PDB file of N, CA and C in Angstrom:
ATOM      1  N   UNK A   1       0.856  -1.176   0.000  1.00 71.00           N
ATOM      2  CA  UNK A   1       0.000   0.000   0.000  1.00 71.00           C
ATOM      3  C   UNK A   1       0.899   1.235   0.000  1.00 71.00           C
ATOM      4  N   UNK A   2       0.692   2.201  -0.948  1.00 88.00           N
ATOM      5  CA  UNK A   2       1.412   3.042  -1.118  1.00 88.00           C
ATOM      6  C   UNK A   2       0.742   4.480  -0.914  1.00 88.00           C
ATOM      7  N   UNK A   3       1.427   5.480  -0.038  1.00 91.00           N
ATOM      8  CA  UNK A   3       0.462   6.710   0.309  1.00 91.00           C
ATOM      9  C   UNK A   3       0.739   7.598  -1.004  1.00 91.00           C
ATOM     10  N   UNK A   4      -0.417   8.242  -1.100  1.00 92.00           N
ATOM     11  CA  UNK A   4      -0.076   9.627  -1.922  1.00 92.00           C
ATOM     12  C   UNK A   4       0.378  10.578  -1.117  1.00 92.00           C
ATOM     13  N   UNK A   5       0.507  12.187  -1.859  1.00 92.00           N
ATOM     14  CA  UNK A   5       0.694  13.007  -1.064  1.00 92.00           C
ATOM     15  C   UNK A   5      -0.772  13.494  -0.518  1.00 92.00           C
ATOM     16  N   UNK A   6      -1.923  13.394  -1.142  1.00 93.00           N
ATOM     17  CA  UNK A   6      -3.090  13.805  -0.503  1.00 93.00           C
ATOM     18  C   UNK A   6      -3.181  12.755   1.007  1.00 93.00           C
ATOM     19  N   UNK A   7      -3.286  11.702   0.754  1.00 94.00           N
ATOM     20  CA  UNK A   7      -2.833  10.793   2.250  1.00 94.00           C
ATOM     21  C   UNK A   7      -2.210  11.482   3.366  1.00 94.00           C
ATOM     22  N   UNK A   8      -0.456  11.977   2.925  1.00 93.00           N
ATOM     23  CA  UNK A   8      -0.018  12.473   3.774  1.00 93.00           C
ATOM     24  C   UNK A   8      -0.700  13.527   3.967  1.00 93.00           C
ATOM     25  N   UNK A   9      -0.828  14.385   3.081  1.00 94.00           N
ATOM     26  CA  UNK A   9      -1.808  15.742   3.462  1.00 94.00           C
ATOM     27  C   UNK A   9      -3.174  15.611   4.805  1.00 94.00           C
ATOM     28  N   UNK A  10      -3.643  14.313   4.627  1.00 95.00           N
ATOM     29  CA  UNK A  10      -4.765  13.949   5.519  1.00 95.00           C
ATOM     30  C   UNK A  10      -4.424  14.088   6.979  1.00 95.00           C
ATOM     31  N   UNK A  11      -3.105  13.025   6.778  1.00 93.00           N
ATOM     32  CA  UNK A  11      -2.613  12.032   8.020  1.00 93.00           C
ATOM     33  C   UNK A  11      -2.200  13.705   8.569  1.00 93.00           C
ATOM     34  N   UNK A  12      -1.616  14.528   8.415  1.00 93.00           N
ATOM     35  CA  UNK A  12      -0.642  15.559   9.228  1.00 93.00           C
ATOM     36  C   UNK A  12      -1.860  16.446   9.301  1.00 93.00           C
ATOM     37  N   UNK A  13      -2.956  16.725   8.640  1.00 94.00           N
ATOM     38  CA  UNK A  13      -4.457  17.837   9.340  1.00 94.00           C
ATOM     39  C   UNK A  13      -4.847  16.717  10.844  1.00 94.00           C
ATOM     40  N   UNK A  14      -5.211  15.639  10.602  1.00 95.00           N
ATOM     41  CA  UNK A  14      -5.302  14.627  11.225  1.00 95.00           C
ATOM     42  C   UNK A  14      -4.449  15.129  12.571  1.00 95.00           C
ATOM     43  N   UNK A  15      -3.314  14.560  12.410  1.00 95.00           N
ATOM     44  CA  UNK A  15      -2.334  14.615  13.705  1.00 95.00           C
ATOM     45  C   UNK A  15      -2.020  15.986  14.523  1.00 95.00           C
ATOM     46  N   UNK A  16      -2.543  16.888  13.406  1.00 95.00           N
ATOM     47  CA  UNK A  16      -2.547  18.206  13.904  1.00 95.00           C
ATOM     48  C   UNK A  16      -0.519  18.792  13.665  1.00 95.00           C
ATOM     49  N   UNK A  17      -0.270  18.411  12.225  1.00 92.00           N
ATOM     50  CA  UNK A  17       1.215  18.327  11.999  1.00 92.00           C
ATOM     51  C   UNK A  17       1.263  19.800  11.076  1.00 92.00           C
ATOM     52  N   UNK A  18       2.111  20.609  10.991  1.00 91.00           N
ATOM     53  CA  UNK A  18       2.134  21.471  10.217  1.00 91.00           C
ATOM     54  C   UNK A  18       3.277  21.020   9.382  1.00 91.00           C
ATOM     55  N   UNK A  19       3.370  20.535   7.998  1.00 90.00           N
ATOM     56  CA  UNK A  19       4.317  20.007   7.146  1.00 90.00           C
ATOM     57  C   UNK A  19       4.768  21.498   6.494  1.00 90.00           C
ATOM     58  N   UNK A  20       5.807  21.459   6.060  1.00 91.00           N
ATOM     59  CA  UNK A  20       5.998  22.708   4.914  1.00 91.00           C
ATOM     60  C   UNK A  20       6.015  21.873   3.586  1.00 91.00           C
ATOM     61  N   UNK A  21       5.577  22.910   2.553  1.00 89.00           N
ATOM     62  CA  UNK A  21       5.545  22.131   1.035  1.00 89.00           C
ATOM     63  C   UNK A  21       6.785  21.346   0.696  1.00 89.00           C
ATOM     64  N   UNK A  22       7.581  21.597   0.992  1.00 88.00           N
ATOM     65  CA  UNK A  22       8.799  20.633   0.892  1.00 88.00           C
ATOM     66  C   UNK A  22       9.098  19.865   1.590  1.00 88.00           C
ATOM     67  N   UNK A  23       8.797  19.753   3.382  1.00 91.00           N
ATOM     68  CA  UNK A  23       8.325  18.191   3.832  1.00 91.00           C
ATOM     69  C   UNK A  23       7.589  17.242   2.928  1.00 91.00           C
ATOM     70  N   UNK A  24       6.602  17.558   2.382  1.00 93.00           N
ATOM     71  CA  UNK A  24       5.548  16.681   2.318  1.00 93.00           C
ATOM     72  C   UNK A  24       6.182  15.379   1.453  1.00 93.00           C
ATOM     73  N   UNK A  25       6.629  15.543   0.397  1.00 92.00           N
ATOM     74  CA  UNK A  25       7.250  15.043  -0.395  1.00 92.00           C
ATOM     75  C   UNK A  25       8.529  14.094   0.265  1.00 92.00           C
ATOM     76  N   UNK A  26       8.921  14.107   0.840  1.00 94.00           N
ATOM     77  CA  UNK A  26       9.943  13.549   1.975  1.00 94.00           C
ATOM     78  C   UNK A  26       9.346  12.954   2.610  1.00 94.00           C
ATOM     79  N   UNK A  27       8.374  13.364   3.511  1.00 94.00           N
ATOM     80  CA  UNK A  27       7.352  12.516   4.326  1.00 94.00           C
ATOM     81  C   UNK A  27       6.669  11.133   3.860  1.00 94.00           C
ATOM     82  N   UNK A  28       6.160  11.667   2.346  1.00 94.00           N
ATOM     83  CA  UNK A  28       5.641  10.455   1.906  1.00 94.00           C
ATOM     84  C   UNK A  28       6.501   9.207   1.708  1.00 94.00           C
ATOM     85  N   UNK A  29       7.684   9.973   1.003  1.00 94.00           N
ATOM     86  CA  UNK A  29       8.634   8.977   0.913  1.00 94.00           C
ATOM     87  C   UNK A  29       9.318   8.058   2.329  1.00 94.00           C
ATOM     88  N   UNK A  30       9.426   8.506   3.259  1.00 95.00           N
ATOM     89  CA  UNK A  30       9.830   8.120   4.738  1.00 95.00           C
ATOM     90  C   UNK A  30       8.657   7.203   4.756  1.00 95.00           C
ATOM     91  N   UNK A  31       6.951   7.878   4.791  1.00 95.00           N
ATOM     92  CA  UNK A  31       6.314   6.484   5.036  1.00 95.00           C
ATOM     93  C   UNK A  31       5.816   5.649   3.794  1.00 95.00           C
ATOM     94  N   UNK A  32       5.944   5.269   3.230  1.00 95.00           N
ATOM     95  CA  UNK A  32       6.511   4.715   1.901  1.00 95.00           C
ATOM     96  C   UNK A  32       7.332   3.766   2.035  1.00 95.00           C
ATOM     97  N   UNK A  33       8.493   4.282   2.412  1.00 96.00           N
ATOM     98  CA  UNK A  33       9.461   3.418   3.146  1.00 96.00           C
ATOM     99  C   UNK A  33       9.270   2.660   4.195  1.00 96.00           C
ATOM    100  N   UNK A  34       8.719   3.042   5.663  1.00 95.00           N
ATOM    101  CA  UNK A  34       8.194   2.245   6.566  1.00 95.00           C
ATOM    102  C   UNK A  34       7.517   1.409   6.104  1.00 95.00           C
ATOM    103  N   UNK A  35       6.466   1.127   5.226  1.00 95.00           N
ATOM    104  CA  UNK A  35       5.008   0.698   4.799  1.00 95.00           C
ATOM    105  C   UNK A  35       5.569  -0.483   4.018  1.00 95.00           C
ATOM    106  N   UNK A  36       6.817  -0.199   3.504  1.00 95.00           N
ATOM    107  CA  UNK A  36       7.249  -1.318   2.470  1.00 95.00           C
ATOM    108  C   UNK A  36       8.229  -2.019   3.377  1.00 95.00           C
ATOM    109  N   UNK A  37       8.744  -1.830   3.989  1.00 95.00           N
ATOM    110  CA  UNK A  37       9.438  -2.589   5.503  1.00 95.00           C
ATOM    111  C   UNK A  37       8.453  -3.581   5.682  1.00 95.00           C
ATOM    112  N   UNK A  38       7.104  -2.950   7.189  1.00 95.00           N
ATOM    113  CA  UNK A  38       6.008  -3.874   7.064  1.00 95.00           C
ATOM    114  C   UNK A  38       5.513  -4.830   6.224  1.00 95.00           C
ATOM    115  N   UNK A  39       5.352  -4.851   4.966  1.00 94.00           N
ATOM    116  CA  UNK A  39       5.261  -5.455   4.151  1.00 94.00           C
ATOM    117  C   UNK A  39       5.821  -6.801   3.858  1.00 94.00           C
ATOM    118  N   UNK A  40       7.232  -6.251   4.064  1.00 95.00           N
ATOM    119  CA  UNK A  40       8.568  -7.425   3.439  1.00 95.00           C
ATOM    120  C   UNK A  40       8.359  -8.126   5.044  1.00 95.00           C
ATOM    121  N   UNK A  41       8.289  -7.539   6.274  1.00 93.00           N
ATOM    122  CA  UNK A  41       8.191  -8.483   7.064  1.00 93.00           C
ATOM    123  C   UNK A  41       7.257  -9.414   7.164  1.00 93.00           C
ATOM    124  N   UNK A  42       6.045  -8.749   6.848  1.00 93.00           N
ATOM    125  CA  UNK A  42       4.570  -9.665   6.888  1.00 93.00           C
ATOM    126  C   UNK A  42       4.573 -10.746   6.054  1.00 93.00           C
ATOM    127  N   UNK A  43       5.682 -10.541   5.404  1.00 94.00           N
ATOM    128  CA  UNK A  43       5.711 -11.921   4.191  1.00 94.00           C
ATOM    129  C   UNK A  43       6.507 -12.953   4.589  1.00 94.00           C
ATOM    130  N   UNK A  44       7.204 -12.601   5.562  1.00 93.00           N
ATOM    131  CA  UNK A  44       8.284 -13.768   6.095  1.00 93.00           C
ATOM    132  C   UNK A  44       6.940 -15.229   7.106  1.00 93.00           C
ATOM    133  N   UNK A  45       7.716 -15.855   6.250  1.00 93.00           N
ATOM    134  CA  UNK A  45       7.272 -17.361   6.932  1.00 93.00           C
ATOM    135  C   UNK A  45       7.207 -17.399   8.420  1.00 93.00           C
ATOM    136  N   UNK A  46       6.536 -17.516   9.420  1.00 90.00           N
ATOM    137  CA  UNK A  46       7.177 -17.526  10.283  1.00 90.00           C
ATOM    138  C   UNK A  46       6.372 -18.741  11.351  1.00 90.00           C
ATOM    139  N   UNK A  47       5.531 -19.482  10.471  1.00 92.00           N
ATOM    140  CA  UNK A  47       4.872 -21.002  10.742  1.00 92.00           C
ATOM    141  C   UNK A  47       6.492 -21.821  11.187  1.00 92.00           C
ATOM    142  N   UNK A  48       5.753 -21.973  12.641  1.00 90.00           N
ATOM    143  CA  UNK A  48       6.548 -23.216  13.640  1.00 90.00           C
ATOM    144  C   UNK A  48       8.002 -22.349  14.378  1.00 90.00           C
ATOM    145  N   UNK A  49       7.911 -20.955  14.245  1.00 87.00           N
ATOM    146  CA  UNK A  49       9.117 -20.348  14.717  1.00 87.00           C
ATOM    147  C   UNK A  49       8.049 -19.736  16.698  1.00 87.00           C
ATOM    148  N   UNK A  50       8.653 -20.718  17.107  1.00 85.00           N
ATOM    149  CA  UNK A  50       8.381 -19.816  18.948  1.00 85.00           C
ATOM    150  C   UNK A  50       8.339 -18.808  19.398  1.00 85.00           C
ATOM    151  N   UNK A  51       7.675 -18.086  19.680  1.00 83.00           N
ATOM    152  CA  UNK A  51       7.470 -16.666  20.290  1.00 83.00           C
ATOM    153  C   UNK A  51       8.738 -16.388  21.394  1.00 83.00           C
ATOM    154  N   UNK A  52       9.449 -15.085  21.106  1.00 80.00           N
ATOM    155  CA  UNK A  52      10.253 -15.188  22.228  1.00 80.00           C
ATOM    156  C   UNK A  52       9.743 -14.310  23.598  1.00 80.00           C
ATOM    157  N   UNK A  53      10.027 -14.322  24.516  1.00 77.00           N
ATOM    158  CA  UNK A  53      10.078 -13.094  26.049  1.00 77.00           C
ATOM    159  C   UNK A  53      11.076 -12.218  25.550  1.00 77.00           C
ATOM    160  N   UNK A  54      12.246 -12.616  25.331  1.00 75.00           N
ATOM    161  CA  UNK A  54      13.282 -11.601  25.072  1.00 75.00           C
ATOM    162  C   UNK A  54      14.032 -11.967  23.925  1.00 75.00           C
ATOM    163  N   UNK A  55      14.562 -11.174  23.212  1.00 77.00           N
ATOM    164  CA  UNK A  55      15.582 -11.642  21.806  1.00 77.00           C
ATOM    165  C   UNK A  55      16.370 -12.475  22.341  1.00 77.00           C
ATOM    166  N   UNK A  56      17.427 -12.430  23.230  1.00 78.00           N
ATOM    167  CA  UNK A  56      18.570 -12.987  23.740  1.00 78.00           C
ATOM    168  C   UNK A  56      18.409 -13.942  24.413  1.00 78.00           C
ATOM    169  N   UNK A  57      16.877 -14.304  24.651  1.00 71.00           N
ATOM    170  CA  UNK A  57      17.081 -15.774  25.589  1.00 71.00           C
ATOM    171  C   UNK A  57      17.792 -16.027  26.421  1.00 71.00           C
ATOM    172  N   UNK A  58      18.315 -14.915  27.492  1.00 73.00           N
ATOM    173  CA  UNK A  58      19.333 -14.876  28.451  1.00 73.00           C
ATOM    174  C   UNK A  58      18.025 -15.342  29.919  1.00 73.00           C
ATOM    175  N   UNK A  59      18.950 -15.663  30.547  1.00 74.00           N
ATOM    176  CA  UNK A  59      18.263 -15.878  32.288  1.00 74.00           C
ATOM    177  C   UNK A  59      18.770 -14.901  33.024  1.00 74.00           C
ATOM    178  N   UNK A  60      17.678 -14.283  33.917  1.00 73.00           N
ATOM    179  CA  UNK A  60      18.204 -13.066  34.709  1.00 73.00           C
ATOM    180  C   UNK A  60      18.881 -13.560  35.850  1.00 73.00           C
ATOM    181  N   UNK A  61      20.209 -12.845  36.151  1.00 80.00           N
ATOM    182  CA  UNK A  61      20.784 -13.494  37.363  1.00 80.00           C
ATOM    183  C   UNK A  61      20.452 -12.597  38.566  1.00 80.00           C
ATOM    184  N   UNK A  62      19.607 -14.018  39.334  1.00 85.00           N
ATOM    185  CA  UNK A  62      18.796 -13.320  40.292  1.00 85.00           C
ATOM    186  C   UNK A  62      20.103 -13.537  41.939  1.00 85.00           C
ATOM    187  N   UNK A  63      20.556 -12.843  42.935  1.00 83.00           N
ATOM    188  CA  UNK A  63      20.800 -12.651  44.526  1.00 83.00           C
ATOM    189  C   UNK A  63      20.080 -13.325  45.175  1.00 83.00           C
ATOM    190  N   UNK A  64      20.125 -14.485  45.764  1.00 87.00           N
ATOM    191  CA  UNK A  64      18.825 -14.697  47.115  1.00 87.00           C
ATOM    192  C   UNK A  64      18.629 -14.019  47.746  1.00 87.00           C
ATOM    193  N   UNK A  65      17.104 -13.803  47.972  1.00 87.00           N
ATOM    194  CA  UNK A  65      16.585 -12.524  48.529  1.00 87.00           C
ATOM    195  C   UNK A  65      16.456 -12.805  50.303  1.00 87.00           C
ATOM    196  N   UNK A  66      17.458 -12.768  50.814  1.00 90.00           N
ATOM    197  CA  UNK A  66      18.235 -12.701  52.138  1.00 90.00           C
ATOM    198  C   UNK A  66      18.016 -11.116  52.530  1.00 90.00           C
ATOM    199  N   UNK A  67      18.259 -10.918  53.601  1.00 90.00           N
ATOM    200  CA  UNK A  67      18.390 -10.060  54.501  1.00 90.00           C
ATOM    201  C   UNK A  67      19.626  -9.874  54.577  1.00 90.00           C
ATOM    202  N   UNK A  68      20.546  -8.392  54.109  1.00 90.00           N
ATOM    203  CA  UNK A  68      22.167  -8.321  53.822  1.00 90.00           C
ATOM    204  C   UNK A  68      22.337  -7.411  54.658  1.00 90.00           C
ATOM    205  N   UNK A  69      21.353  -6.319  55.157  1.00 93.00           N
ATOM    206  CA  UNK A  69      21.901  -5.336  56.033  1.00 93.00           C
ATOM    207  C   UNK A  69      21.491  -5.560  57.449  1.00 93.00           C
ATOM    208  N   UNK A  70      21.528  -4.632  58.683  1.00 94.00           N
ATOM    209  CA  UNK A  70      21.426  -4.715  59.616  1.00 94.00           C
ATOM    210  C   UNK A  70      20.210  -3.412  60.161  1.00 94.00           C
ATOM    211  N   UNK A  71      19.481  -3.853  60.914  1.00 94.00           N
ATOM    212  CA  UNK A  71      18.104  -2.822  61.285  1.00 94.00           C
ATOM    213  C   UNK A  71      18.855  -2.096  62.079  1.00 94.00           C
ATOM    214  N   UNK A  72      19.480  -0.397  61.344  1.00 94.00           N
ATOM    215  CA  UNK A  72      19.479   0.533  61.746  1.00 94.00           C
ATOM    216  C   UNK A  72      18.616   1.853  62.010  1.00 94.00           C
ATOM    217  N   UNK A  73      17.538   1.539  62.304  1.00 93.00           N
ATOM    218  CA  UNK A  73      16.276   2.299  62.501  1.00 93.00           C
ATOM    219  C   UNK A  73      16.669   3.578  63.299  1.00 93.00           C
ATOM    220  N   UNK A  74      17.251   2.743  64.696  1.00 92.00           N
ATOM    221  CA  UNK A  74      17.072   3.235  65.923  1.00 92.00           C
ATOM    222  C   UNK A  74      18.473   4.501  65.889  1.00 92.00           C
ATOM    223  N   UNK A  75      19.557   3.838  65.136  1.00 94.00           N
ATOM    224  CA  UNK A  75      20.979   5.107  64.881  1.00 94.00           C
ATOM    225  C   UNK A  75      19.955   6.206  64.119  1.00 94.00           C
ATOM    226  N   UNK A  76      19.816   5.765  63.274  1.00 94.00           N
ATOM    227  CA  UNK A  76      19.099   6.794  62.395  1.00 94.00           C
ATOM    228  C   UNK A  76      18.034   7.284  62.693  1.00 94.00           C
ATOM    229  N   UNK A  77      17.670   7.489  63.719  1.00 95.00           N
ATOM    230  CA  UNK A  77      16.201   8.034  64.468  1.00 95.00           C
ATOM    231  C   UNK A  77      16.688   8.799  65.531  1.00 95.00           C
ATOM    232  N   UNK A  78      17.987   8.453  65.822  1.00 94.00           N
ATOM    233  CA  UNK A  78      18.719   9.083  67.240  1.00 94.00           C
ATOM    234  C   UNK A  78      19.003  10.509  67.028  1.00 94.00           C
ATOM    235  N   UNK A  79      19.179  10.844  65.847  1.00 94.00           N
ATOM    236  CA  UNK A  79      19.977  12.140  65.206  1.00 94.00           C
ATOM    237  C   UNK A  79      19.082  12.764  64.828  1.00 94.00           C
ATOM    238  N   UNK A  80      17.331  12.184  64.903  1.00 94.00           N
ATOM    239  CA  UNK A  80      16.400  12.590  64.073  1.00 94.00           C
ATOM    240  C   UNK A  80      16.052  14.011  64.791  1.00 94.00           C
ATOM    241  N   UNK A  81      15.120  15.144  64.246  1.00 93.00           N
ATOM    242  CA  UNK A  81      15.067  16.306  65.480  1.00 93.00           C
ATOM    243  C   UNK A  81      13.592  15.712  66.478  1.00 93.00           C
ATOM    244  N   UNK A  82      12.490  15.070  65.349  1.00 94.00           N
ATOM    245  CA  UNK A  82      11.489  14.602  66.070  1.00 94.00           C
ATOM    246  C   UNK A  82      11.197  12.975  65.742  1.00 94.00           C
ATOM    247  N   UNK A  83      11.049  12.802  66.981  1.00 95.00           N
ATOM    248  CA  UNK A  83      10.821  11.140  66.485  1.00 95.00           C
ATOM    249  C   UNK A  83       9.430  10.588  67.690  1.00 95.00           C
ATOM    250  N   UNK A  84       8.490   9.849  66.553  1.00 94.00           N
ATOM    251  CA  UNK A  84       7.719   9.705  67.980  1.00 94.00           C
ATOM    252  C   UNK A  84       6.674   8.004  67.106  1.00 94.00           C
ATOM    253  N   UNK A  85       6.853   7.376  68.191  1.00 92.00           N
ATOM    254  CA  UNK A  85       6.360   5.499  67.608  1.00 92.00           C
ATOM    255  C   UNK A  85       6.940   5.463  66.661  1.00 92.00           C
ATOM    256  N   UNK A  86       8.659   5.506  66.199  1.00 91.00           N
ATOM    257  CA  UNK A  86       9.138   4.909  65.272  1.00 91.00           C
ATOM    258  C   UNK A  86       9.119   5.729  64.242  1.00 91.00           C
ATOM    259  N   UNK A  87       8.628   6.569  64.281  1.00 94.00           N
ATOM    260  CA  UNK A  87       8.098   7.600  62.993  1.00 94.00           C
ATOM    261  C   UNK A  87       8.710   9.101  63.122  1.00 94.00           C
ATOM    262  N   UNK A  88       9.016   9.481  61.866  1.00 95.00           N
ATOM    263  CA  UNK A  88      10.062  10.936  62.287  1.00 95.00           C
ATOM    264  C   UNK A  88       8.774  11.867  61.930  1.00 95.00           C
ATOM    265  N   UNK A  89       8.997  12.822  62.529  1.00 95.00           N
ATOM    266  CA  UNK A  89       7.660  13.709  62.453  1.00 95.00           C
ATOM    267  C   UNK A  89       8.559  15.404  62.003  1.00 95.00           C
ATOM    268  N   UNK A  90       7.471  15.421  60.961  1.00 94.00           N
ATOM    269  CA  UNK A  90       7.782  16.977  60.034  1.00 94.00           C
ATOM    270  C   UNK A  90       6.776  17.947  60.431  1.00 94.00           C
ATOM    271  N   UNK A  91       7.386  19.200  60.489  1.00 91.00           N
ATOM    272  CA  UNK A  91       6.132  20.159  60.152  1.00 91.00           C
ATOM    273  C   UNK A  91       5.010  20.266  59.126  1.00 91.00           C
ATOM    274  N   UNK A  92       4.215  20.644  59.558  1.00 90.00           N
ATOM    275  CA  UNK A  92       2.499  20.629  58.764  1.00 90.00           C
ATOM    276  C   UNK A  92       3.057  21.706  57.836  1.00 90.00           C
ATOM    277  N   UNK A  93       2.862  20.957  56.650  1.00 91.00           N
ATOM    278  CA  UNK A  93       3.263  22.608  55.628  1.00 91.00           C
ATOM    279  C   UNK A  93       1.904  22.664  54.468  1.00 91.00           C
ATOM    280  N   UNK A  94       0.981  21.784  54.873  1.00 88.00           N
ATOM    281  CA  UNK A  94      -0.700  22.077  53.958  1.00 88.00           C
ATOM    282  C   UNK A  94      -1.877  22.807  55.159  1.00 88.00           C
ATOM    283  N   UNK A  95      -2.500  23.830  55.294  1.00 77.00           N
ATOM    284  CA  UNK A  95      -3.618  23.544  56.602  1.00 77.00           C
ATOM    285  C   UNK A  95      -4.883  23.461  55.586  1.00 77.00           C
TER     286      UNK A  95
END
């Protein structure tokens, strides 16, 4: 399927695109080009080929999800200016 320039003319009122007269002509050709890409791919065979998750078929290397640090709550609450049930308390800055 091949666009004209009235097409493109459509597609860019459409999209709300302001082309200049000498885009347009370029434009068509760019999607022209895309359109014939699509094309050549849609034609590829692709009966009995597996869907992939990822191109690379790699496995993510996962860390056991362990506990690595140490519960410093209480250092870091010590220095706090307000602290009250565990919770650091800010000034009201919405009323």
């Amino acid at each position: 399927m091949a666009l004209e320039r009235t097409d493109v003319e459509k597609i860019a009122h459409l999209a709300r695109l302001g082309l200049e007269e000498a885009d347009i002509s370029r434009t068509t050709d760019t999607l022209n080009n895309i359109l014939g890409l699509i094309d050549a791919m849609q034609a590829v065979d692709t009966n009995g080929v597996e869907p992939l998750a990822h191109p690379l078929e790699a496995t993510q290397r996962l860390r056991a999800d362990a506990v690595t640090e140490e519960n410093r709550r209480e250092a870091y609450q010590a220095i706090a200016p307000a602290v009250e049930d565990g919770l650091y308390l800010v000034p009201k800055v919405i009323e």
